[in-house]
Tab-separated table of C-alpha atoms in Angstrom:
chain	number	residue	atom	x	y	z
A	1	UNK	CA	-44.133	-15.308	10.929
A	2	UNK	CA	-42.097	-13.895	13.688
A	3	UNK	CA	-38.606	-14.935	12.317
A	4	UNK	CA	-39.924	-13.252	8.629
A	5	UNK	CA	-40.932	-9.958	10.880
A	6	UNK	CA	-36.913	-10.123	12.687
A	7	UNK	CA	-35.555	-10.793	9.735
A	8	UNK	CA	-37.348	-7.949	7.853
A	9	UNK	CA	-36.383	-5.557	10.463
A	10	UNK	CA	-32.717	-6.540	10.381
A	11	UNK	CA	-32.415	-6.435	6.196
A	12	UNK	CA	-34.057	-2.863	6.600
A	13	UNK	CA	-32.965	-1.173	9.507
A	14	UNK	CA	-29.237	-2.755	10.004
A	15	UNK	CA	-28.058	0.594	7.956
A	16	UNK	CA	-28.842	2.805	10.840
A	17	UNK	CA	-26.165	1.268	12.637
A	18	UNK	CA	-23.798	3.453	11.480
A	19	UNK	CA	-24.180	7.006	11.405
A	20	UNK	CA	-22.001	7.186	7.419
A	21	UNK	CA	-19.745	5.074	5.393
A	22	UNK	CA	-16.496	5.965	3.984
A	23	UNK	CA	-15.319	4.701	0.720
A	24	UNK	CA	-11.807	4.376	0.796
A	25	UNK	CA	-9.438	3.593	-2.241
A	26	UNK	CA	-6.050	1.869	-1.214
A	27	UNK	CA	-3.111	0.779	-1.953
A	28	UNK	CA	-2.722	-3.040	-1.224
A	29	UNK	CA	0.263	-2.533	0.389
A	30	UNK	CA	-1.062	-0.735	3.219
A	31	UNK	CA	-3.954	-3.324	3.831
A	32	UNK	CA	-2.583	-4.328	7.444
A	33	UNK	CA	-2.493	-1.181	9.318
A	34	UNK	CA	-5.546	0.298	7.395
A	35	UNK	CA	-7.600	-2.555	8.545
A	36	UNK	CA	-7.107	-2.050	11.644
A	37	UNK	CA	-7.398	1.458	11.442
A	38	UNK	CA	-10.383	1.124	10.537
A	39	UNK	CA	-11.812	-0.469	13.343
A	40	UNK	CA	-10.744	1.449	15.588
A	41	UNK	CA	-11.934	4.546	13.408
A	42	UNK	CA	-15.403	3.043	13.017
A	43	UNK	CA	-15.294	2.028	17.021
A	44	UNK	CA	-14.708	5.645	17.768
A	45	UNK	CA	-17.050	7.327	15.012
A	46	UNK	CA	-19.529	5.024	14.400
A	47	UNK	CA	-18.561	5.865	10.536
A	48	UNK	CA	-18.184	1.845	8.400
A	49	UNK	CA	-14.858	2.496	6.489
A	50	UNK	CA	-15.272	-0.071	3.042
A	51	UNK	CA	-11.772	-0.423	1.506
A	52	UNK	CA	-10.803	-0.841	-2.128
A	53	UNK	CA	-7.188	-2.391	-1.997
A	54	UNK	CA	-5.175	-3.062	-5.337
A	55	UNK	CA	-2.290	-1.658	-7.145
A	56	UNK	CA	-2.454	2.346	-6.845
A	57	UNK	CA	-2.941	2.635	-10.744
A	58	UNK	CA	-5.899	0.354	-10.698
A	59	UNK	CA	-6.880	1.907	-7.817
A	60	UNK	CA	-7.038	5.155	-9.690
A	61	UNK	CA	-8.906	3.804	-12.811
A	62	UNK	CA	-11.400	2.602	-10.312
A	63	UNK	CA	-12.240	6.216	-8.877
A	64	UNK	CA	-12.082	7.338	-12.135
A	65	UNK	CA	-14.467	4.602	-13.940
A	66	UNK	CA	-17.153	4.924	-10.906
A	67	UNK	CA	-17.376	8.817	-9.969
A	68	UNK	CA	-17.647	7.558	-6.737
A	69	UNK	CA	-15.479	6.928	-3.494
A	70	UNK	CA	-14.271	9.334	-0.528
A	71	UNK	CA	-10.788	8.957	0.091
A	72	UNK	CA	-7.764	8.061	-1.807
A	73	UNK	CA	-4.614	6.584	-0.603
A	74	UNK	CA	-2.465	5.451	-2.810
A	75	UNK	CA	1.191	4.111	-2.279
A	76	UNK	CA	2.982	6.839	-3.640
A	77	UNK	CA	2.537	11.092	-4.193
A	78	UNK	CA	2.640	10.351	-8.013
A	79	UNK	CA	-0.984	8.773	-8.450
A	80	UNK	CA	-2.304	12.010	-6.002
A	81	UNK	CA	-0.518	14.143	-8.612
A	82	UNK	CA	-2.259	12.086	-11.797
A	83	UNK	CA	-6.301	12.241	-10.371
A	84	UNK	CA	-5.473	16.169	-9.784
A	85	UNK	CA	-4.227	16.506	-13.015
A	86	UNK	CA	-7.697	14.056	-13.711
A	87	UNK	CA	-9.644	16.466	-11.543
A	88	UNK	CA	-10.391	14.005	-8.871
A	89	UNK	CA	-9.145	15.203	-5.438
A	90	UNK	CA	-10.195	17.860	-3.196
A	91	UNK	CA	-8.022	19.860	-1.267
A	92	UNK	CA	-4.191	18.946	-0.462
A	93	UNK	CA	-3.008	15.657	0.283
A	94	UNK	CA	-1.604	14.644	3.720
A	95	UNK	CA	1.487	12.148	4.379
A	96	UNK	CA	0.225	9.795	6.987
A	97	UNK	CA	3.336	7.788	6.287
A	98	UNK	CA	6.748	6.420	4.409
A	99	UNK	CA	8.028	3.219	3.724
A	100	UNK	CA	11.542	2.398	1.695
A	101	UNK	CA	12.587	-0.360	-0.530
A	102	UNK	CA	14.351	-3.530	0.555
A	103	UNK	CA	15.543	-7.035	-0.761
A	104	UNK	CA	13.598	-9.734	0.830
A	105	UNK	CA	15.500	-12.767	0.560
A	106	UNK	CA	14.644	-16.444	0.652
A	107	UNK	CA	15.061	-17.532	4.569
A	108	UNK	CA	18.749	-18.157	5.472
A	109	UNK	CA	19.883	-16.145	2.388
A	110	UNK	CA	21.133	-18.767	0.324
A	111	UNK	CA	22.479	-16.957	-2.686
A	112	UNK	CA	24.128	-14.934	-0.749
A	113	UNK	CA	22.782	-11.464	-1.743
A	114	UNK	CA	24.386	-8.512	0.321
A	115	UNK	CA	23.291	-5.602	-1.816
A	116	UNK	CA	21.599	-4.146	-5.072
A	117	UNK	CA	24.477	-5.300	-7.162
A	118	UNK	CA	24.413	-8.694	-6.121
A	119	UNK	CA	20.962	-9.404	-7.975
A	120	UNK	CA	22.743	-9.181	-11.007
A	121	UNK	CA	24.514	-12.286	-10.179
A	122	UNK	CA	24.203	-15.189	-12.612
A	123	UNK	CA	20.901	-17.245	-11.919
A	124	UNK	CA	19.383	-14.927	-10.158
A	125	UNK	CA	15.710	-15.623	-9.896
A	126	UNK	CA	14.285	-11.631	-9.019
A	127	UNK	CA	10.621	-10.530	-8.701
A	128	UNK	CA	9.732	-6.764	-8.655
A	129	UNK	CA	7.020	-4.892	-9.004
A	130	UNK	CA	5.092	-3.861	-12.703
A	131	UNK	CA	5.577	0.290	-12.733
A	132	UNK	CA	3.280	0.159	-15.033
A	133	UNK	CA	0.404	-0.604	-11.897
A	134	UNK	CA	1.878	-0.280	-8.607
A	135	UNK	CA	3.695	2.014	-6.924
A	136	UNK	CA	6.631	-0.162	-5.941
A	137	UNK	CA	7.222	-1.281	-9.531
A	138	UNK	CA	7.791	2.861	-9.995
A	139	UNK	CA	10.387	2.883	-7.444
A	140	UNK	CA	12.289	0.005	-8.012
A	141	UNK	CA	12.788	1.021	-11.810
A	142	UNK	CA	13.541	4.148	-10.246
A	143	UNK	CA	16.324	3.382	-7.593
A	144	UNK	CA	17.846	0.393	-10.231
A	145	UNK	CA	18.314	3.268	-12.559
A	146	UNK	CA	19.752	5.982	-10.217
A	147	UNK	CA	22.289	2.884	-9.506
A	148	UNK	CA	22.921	2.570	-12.851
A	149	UNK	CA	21.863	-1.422	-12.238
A	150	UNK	CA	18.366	-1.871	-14.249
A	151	UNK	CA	19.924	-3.182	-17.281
A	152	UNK	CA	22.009	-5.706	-16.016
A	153	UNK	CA	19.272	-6.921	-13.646
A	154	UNK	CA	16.156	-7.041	-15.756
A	155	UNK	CA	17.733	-10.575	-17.778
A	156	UNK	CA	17.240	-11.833	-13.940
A	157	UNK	CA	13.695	-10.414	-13.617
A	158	UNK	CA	11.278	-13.735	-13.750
A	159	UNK	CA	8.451	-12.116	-11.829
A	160	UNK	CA	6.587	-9.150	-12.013
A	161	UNK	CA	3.778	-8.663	-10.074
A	162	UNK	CA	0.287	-6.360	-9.882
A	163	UNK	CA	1.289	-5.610	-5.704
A	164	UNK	CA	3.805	-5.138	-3.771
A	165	UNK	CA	1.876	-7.815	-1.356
A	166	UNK	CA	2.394	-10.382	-4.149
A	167	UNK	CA	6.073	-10.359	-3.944
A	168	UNK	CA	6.560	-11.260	-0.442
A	169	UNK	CA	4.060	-13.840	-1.308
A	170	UNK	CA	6.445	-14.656	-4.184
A	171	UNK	CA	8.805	-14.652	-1.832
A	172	UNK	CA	7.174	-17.523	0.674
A	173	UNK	CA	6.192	-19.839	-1.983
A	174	UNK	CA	10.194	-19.935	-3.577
A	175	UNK	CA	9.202	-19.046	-6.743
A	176	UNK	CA	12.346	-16.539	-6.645
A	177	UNK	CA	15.448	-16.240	-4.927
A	178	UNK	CA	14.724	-12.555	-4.093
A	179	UNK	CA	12.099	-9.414	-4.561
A	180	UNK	CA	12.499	-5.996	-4.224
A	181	UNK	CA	9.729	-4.827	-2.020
A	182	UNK	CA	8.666	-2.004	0.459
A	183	UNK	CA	10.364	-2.427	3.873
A	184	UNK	CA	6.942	-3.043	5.723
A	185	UNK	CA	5.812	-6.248	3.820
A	186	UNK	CA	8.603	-7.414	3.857
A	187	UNK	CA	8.531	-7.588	7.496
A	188	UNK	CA	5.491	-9.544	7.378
A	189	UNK	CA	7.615	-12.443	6.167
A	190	UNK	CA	9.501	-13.236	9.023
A	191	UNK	CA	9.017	-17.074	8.268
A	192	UNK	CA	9.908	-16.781	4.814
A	193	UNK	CA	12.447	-14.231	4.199
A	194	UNK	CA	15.483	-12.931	5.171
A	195	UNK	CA	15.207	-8.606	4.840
A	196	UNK	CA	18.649	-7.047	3.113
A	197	UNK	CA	18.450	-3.057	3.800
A	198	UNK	CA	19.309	-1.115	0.508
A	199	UNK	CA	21.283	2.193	2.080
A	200	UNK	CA	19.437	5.219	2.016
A	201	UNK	CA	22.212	6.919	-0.235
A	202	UNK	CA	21.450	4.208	-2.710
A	203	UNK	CA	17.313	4.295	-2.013
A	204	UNK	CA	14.705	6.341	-2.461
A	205	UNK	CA	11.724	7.353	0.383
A	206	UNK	CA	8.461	7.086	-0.541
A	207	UNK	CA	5.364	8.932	1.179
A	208	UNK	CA	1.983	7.302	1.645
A	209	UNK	CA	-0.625	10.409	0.661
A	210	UNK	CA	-4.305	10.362	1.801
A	211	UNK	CA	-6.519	12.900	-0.138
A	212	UNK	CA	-10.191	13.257	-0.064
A	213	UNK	CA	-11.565	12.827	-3.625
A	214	UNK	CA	-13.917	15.865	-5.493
A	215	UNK	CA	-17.205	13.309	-5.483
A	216	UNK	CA	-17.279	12.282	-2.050
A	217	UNK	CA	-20.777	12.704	-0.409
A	218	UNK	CA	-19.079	12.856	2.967
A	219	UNK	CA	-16.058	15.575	2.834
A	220	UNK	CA	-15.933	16.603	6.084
A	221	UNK	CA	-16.223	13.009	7.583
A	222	UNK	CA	-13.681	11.632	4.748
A	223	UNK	CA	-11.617	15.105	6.450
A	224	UNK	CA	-12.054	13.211	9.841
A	225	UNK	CA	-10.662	10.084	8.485
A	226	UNK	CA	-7.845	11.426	7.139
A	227	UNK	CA	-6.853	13.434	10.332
A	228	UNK	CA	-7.260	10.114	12.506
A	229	UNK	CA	-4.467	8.472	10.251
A	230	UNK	CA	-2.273	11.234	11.613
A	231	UNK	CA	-3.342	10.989	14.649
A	232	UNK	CA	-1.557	9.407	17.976
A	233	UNK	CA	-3.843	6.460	17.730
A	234	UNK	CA	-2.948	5.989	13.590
A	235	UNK	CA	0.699	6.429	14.384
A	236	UNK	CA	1.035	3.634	16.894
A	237	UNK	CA	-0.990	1.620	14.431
A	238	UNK	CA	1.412	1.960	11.317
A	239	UNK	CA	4.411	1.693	13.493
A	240	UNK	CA	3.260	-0.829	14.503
A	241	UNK	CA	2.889	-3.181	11.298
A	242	UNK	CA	6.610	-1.378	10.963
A	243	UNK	CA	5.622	1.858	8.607
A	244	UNK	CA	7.496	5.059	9.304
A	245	UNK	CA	5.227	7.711	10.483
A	246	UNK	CA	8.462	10.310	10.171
A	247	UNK	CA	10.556	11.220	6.861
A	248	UNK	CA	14.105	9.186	7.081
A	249	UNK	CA	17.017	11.110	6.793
């Protein structure tokens, strides 16, 4: 009878732990830093942060599908610009940071790739993002085509993937000779990979947004959240899993 009473209390009463929670909607790429953002958040606030993490368009259809959810941060400003279009943010965004893309090559780079053009080398085995649902997959379809290069790479495209988290995975399991990924997981792939900058002239910068979203039950605590990203604390977090936290010039 006493373990049925302790158990009873714990099933009903283990909600009070935490003053709130925070439903957060993520990109997948940023699942590292915001992770541990989160427990240092919840250390600090006594606020439970539950993350969402997929591509930022699913992401999106999610908040849009549920009505609920308290904070959106997607991996690019163009999904913050679609759910206010959709009526689904509150208030103006904040960048709490930037990442660019890169090529991560197989370990030892053994095709030899230097630079953007070299992916359009014969045999080529490329993954990428889909732009159709992730934010990556926008941008490299973006900075291809400012380089006039999409067209002669996409016969080399085998791969197209959901996250930007799937193509380093892509990456580790040689299933292609290279991806074009966001400079921060590609870093995660130290084992792996070999990382091939793509010159800012050539690239494009992308900012991380954080907006609260118009249903939250908790504004002013998803407010709170936001502010800790750009805080000292969130700073040393992202730089630390190797995200900017200032605009490259």
């Amino acid at each position: 009878m006493r373990k049925v009473i302790t158990f009873l209390f714990i099933f009903f009463f283990s909600g009070v732990l935490y003053s709130a929670d925070l439903i957060v909607y993520c990109g997948a790429g940023t699942r590292p830093p915001m992770e541990e953002i989160a427990a240092a958040y919840t250390k600090e606030n006594n606020t439970k942060i539950k993350y969402n993490f997929g591509g930022s368009a699913q992401m999106l259809a999610q908040i849009e599908l549920s009505g609920k959810g308290d904070v959106f941060i997607p991996g690019e400003e163009l999904y913050i610009e679609i759910a206010k279009k959709k009526k689904l943010i509150s208030g103006e965004p904040l960048i709490i940071a930037y990442w660019m893309p890169v090529i991560l090559v197989q370990k030892g780079n053994p095709k030899n790739i230097r630079n953007l053009s070299d992916l359009e080398g014969e045999g080529i085995k490329l993954g990428v993002g889909d732009e159709r649902v992730c934010a990556i997959g926008i941008v490299t379809k973006s900075v291809l085509e400012k380089n006039k290069l999409f067209e002669k790479i996409e016969k080399n495209i085998i791969v197209k993937t959901s996250t930007a988290n799937e193509l380093g995975n892509a990456v580790k399991l040689k299933t292609v000779d290279a991806v074009i990924v966001w400079d921060s997981i590609a870093y995660m792939y130290p084992d792996s990979g070999d990382v091939v900058d793509i010159p800012v002239k050539e690239n494009e910068i992308s900012k991380i947004p954080a907006a609260v979203l118009k249903n939250s039950l908790n504004k002013e605590e998803a407010e709170k959240f936001i502010i800790f990203l750009k805080s000292e604390k969130g700073r040393e977090i992202f730089n630390k899993h190797h995200y900017k936290t200032s605009a490259v010039k």
